[in-house]
Each structure stands twice: as C-alpha cells, then as structure tokens.
mmCIF file of C-alpha atoms in Angstrom:
data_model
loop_
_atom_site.group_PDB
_atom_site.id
_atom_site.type_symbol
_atom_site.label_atom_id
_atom_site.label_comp_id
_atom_site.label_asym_id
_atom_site.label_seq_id
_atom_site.Cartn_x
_atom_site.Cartn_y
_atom_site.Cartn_z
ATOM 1 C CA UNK F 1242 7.471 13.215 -15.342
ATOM 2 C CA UNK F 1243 9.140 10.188 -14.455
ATOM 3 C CA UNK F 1244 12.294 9.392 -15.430
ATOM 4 C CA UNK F 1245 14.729 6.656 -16.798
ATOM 5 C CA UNK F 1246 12.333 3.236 -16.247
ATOM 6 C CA UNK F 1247 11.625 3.057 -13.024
ATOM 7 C CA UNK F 1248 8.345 2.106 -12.008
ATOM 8 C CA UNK F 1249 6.018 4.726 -10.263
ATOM 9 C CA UNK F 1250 4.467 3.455 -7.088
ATOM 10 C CA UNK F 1251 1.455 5.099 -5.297
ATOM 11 C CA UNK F 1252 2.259 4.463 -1.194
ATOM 12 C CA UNK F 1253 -0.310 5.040 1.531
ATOM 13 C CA UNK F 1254 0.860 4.703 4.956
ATOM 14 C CA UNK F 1255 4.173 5.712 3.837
ATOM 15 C CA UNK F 1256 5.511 6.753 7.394
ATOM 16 C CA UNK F 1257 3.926 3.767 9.252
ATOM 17 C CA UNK F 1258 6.334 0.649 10.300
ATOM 18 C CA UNK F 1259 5.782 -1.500 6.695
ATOM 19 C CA UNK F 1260 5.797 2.556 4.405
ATOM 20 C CA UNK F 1261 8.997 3.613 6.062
ATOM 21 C CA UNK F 1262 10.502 0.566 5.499
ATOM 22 C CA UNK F 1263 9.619 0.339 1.965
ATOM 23 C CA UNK F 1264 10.966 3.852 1.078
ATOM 24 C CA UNK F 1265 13.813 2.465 2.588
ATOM 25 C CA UNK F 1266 14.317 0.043 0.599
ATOM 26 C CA UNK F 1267 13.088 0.408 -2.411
ATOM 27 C CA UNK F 1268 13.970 4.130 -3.381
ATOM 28 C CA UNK F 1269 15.979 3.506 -5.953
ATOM 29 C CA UNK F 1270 14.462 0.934 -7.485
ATOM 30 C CA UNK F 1271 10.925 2.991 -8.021
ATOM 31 C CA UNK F 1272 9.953 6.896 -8.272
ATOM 32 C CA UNK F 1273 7.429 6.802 -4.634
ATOM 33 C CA UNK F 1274 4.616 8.858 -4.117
ATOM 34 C CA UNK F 1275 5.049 8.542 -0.283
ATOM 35 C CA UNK F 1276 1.030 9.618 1.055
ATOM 36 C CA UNK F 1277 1.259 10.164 5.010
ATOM 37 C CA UNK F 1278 -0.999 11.884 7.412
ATOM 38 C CA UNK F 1279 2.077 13.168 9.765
ATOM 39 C CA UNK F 1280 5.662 11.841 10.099
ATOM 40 C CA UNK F 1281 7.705 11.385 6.569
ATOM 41 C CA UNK F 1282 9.227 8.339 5.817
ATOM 42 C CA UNK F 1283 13.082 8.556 6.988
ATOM 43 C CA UNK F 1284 14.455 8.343 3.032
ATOM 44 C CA UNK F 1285 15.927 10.715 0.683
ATOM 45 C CA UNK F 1286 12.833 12.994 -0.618
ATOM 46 C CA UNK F 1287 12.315 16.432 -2.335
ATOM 47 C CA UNK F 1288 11.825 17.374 1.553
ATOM 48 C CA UNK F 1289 15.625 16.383 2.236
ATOM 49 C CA UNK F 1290 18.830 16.964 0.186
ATOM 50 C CA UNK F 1291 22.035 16.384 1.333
ATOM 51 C CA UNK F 1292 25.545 18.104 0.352
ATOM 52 C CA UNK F 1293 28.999 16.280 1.169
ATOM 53 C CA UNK F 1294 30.918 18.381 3.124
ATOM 54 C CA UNK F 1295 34.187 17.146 2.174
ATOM 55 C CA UNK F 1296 33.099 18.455 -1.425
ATOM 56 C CA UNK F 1297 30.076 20.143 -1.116
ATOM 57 C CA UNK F 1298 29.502 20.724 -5.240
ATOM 58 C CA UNK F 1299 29.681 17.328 -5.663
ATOM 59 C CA UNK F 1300 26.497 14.933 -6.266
ATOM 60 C CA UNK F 1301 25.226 13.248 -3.601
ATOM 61 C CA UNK F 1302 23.378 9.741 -4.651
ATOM 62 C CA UNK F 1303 20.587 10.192 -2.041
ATOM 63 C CA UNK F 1304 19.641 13.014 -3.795
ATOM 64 C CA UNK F 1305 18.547 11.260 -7.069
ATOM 65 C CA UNK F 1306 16.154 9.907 -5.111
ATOM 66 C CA UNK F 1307 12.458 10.743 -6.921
ATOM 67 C CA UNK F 1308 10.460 9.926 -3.288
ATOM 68 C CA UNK F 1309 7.457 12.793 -3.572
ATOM 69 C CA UNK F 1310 6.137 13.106 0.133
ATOM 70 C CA UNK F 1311 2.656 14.396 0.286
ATOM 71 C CA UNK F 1312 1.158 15.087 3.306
ATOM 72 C CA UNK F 1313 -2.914 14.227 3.365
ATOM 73 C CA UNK F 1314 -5.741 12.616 6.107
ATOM 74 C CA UNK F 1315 -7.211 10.347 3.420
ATOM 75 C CA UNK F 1316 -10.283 10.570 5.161
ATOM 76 C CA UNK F 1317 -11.238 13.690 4.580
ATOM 77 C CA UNK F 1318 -13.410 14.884 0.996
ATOM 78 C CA UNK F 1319 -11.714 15.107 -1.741
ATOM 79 C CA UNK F 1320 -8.387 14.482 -0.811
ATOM 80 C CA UNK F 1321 -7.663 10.900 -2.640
ATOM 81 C CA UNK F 1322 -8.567 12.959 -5.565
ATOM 82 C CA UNK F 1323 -5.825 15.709 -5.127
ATOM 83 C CA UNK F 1324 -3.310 12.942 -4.021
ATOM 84 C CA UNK F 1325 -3.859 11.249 -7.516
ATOM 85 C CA UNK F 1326 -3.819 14.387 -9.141
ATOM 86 C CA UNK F 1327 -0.225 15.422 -7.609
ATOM 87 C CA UNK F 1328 0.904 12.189 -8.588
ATOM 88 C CA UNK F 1329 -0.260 12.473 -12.152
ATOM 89 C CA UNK F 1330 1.409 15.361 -12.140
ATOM 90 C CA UNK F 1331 4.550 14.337 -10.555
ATOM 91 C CA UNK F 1332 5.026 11.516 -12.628
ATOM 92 C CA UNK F 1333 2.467 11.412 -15.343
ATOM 93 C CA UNK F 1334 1.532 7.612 -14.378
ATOM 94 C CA UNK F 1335 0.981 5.050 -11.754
ATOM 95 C CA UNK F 1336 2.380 1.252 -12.234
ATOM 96 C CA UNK F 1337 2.061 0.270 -8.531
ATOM 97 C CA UNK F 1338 -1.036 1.245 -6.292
ATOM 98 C CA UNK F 1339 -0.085 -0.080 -2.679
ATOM 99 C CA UNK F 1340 -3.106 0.964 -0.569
ATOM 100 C CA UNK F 1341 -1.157 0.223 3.001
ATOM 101 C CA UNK F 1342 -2.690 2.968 5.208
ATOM 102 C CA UNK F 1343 -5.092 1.736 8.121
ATOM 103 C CA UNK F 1344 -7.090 2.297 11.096
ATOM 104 C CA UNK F 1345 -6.501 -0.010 14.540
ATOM 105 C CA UNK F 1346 -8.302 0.336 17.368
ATOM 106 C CA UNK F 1347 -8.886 -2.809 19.554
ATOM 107 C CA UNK F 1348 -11.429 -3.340 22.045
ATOM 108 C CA UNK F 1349 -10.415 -5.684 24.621
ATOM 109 C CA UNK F 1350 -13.717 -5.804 26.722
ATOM 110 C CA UNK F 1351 -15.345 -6.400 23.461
ATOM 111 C CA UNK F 1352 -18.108 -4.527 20.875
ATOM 112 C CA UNK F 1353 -20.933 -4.301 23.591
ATOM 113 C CA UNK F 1354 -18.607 -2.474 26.384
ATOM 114 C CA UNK F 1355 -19.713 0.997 26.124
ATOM 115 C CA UNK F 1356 -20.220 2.600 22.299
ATOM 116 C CA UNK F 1357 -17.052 3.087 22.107
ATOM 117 C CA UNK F 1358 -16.946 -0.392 19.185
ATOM 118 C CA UNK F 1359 -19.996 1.964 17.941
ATOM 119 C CA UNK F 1360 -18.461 4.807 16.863
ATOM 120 C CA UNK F 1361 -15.189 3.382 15.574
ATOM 121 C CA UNK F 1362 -16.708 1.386 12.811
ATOM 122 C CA UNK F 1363 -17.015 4.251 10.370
ATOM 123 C CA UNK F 1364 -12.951 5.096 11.149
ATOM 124 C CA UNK F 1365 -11.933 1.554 10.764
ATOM 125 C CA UNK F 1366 -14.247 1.078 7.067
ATOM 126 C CA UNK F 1367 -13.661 4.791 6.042
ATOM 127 C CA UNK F 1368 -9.411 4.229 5.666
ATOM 128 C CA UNK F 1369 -8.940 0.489 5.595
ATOM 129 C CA UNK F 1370 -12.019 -0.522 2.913
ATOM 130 C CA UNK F 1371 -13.656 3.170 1.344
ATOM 131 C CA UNK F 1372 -10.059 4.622 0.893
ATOM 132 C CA UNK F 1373 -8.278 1.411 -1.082
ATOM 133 C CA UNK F 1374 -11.422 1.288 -3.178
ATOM 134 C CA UNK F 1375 -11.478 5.529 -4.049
ATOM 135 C CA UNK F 1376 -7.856 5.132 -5.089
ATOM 136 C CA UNK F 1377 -9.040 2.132 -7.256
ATOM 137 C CA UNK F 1378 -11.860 4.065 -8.622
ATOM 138 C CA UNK F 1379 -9.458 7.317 -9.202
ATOM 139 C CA UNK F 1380 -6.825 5.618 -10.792
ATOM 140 C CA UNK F 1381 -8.859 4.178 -13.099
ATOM 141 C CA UNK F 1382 -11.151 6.430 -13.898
ATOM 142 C CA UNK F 1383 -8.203 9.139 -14.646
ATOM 143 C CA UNK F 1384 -5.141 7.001 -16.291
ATOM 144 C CA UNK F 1385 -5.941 2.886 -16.617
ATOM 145 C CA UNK F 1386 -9.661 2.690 -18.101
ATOM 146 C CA UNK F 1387 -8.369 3.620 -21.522
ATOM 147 C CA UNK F 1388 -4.731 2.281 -21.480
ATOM 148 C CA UNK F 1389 -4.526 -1.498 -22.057
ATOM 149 C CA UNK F 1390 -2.107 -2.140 -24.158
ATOM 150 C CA UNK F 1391 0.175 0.431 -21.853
ATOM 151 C CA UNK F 1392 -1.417 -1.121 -18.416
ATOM 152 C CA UNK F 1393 -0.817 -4.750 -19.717
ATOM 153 C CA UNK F 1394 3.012 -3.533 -21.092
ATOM 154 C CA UNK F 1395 4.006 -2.013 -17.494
ATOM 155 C CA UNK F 1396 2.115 -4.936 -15.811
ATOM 156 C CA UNK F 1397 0.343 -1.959 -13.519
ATOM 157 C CA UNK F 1398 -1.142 -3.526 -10.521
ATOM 158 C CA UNK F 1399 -2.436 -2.615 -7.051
ATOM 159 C CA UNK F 1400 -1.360 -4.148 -3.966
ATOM 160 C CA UNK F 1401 -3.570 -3.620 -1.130
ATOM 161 C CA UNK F 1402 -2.063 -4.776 2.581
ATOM 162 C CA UNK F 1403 -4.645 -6.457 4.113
ATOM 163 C CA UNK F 1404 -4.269 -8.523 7.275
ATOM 164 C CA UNK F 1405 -4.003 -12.081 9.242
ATOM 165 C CA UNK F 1406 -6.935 -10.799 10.759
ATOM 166 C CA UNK F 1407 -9.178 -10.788 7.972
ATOM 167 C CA UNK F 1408 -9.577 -14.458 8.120
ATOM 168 C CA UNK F 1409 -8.749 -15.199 11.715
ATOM 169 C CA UNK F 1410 -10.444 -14.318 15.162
ATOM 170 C CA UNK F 1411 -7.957 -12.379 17.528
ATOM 171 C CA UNK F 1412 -9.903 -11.089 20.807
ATOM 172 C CA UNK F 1413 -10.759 -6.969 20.634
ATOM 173 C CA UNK F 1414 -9.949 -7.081 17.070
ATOM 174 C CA UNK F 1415 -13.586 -7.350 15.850
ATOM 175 C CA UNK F 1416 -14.002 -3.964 14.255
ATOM 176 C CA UNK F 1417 -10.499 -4.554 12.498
ATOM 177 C CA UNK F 1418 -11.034 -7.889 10.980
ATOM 178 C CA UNK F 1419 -14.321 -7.362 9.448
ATOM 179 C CA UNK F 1420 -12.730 -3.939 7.467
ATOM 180 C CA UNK F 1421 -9.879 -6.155 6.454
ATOM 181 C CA UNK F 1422 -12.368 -9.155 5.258
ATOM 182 C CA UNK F 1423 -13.997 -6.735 3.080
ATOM 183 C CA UNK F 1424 -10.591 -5.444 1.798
ATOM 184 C CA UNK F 1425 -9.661 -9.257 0.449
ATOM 185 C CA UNK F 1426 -13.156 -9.288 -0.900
ATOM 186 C CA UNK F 1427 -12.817 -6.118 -2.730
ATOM 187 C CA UNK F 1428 -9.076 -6.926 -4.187
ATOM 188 C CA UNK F 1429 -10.788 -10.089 -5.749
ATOM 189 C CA UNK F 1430 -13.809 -8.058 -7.253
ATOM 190 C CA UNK F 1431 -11.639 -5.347 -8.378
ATOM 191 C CA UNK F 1432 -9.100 -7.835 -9.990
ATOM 192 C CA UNK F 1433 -12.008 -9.474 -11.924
ATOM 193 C CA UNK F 1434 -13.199 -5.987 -13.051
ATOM 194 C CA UNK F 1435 -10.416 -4.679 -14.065
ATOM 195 C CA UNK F 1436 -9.165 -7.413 -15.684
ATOM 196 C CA UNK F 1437 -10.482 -6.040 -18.838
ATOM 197 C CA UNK F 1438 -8.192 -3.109 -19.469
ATOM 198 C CA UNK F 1439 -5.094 -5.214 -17.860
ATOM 199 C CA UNK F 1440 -4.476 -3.869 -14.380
ATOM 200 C CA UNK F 1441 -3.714 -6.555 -11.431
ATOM 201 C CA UNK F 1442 -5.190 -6.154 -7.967
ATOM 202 C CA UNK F 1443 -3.900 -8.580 -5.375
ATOM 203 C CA UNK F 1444 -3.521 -8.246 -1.564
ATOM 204 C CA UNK F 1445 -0.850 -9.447 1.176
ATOM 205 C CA UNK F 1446 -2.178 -10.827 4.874
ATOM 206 C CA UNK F 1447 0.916 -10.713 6.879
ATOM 207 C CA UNK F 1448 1.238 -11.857 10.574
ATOM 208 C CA UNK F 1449 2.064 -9.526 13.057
ATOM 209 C CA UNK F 1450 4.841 -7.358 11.888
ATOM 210 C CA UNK F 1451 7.630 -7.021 13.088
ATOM 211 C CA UNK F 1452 6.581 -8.919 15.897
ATOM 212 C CA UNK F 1453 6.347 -12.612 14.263
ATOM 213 C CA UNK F 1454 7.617 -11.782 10.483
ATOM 214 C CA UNK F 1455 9.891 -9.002 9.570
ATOM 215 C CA UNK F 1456 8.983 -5.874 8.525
ATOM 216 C CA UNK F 1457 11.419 -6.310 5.095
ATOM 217 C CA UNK F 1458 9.846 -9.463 4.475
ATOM 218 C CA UNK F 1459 6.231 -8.100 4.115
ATOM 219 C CA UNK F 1460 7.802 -5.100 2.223
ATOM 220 C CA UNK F 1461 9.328 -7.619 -0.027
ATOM 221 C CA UNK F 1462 6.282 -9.199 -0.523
ATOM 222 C CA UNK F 1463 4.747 -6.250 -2.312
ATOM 223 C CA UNK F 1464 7.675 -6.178 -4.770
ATOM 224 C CA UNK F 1465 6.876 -9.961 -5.510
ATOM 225 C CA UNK F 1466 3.590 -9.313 -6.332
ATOM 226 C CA UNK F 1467 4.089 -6.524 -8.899
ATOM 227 C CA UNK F 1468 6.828 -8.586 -10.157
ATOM 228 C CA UNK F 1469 4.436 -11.198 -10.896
ATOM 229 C CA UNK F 1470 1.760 -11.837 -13.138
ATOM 230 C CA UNK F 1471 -1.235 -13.189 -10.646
ATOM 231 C CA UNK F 1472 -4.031 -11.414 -10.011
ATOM 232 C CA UNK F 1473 -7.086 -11.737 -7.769
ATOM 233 C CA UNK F 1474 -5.907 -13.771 -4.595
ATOM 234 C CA UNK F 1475 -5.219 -12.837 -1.181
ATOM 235 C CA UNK F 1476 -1.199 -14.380 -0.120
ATOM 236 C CA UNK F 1477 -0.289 -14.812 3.609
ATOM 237 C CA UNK F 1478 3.036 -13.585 4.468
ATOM 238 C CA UNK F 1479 4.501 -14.914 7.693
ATOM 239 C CA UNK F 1480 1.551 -17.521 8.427
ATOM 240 C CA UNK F 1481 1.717 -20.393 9.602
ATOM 241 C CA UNK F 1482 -0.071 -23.438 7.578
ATOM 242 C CA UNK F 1483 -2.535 -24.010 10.467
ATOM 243 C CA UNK F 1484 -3.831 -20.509 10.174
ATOM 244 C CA UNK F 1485 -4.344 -20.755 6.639
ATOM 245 C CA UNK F 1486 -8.248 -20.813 5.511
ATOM 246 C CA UNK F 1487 -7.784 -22.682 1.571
ATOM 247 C CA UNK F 1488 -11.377 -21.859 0.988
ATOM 248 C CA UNK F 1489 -10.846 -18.063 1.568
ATOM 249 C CA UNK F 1490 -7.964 -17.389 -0.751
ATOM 250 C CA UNK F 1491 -4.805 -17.249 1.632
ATOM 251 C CA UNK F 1492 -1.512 -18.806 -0.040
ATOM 252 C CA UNK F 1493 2.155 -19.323 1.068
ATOM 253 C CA UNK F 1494 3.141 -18.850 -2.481
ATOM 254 C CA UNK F 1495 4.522 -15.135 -1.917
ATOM 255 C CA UNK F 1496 7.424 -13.933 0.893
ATOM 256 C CA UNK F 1497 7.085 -16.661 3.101
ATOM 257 C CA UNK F 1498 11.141 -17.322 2.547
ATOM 258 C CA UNK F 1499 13.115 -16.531 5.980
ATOM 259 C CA UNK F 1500 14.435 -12.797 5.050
#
C-alpha cells in the first residue's frame, strides 16, 4: 500500500525520453508505477538498491524510493489488465493515469508507397488510441466508478501525452497524427464522462522533444496538470502561437514557461 501522502501515478512509456525523465524527477514526490516494454527507467526502483560503502548499514535515500517497474508489451491481451491489477496491489490506488507510451513510424514517400502505411495503422491505433482508452476503462471500472467523494478529494486525473501532430500536418507523419487526433478527441469525451464520479482527463501536445522544448519542461507539464483543477482540453507545450488551432482545443496556458 502506499505510503505517507504521496500521490500514486500510473506511467506508460516509463523508459522512453519524456518516462525516464519523469522518474527522474519526480520520484520522490509520487509512488510510480513505471510500465515499460524493455529498458527501465534510470531511477531508484525495487529493481536497484544501493548501500554506501563508507557505511554500508546505513540508509541510503535512493532507496526510499517507491518506483514499481513492471515490465509489459501493452499490446498484447490482457496485459493492461494485469498492469492495473499489480498496481492495485502495489499501492491500493491510482491518483495520476499518464498514458505516455506510443507507436512512431513515419513514412517519408507517403501512405500509397508500398503497404507498408497499410499494415502499420493497427500498431500506431492499437498503443497510442486503444491502450490510453483500456487503462481508462480499467481504472475505472476497478477503483474510480464508485469513489467520488475519494476521486474528487485526491483530485485523480489522467494525463494522456498526445502530440503537435495531432493538429498539424508534418510530411510521413500521416499514420501518427491521425492516432494522436483521436487521442485529444478521446481525453475530451472521457473528461465529460467521467466527470460524474470526479476524475479529470486532460492531454499535453508538446513540440518536438527535446529537440525544440525540453524534455523537463513537457515532464513538468504533466505535474501542472494534476496540480490543477481543469479538465477536458488539450494544452500545447512548446508551441508556437502560429501553430496553435483555437478551434481544436490547443492552449499555452500549461508549461510553456522557459525551463
């Protein structure tokens, strides 16, 4: 169970650029349950413990870390489920859903070159749109439908990390920016659904990261947002005004602060 009142945070993508460098930074200030498919993030986790070897019975701060690495291809039947069940158990709740994992594959020649556009649409829908809304569903279904006076009290939100992209047109990125379109359309329709037992649903669009914005800075956008009380809109991080599209949600509000 978790302990002290730190909040527990649900991370997909956890060993990816923007996961690692939220464990980083935010491992003390929330108990992590870091999802990845390979590499772990590079913070103190129940995979890791350290020992000073100047005094090697003393406590070591890294070690009160409370990141809980679990290794899973999201993909694959059944295994959302026995991520939010490990959690669950780990912790006994979730306050922060951050639904950051994602599938990229560009296609420079464009979607009629070959099949090859073909056959990655079901990779690029399956993680970046199916996998955000299962975790949604899960969470719900198993700890939030029933809870509002607790969701509403720990302000229990989900963050999902959508992209630029979803409102702009980069060449190759075709099969990309529709899945992360349909992500900012599902954060809104989840936000107004489960408005009714208190849980938030949000998403970030960052620029390219950390080409044009800072990693930290779209990590540190996440924290805003579950710091906040908003719910339902889709904030640019890193984005400049003449790439913002009013009509489809994007805002400056959130992170947009040189780091």
């Amino acid at each position: 169970m978790s302990t002290g009142e730190r909040r527990v945070c649900l991370l997909t993508g956890a060993s990816g650029t923007l996961g690692d460098a939220f464990c980083r930074a935010y491992y003390r200030d929330y108990d992590i349950v870091a999802v990845c498919r390979t590499h772990t993030p590079a913070a103190p986790s129940q995979l890791e413990w350290y020992v000073d070897p100047l005094a090697p019975d003393a406590a070591v701060p890294e070690n009160d870390s409370r990141i809980f690495v679990v290794r899973s291809d999201l993909t694959q039947p059944g295994e959302v489920e026995r991520v939010v069940d490990l959690a669950l158990a780990r912790f006994g709740h979730v306050d922060l859903l951050v639904n950051n994992a994602a599938h990229i594959r560009l296609h420079p020649r464009g979607i009629v070159d070959g099949d090859a556009a073909l056959a990655d649409f079901d990779p690029h829908f399956a993680l970046n749109v199916g996998v955000p809304l299962r975790f949604s569903a899960r969470l719900a279904q198993r700890c939030w439908l029933h809870a509002g006076p607790e969701n509403r009290a720990r302000n229990r939100n989900i963050v999902n990390v959508s992209s630029i992209s979803g409102s702009e047109v980069y060449p190759g990125q075709t099969l990309y920016s529709a899945s992360k379109a349909a992500l900012n359309q599902l954060t809104r329709n989840i936000a107004a659904e489960f408005a009714e037992f208190g849980v938030r649903a949000n998403a970030i669009a960052p620029n390219s990261f950390p080409t044009l914005v800072p990693t930290e800075q779209v990590a540190r956008a996440i924290v805003e947002l579950d710091a906040s009380d908003g719910t339902g809109a889709v904030y640019g991080v890193g984005v400049e005004l003449n790439q913002v599209d009013e009509a489809d949600g994007l805002s400056l509000r959130l992170a947009d602060a040189d780091p």
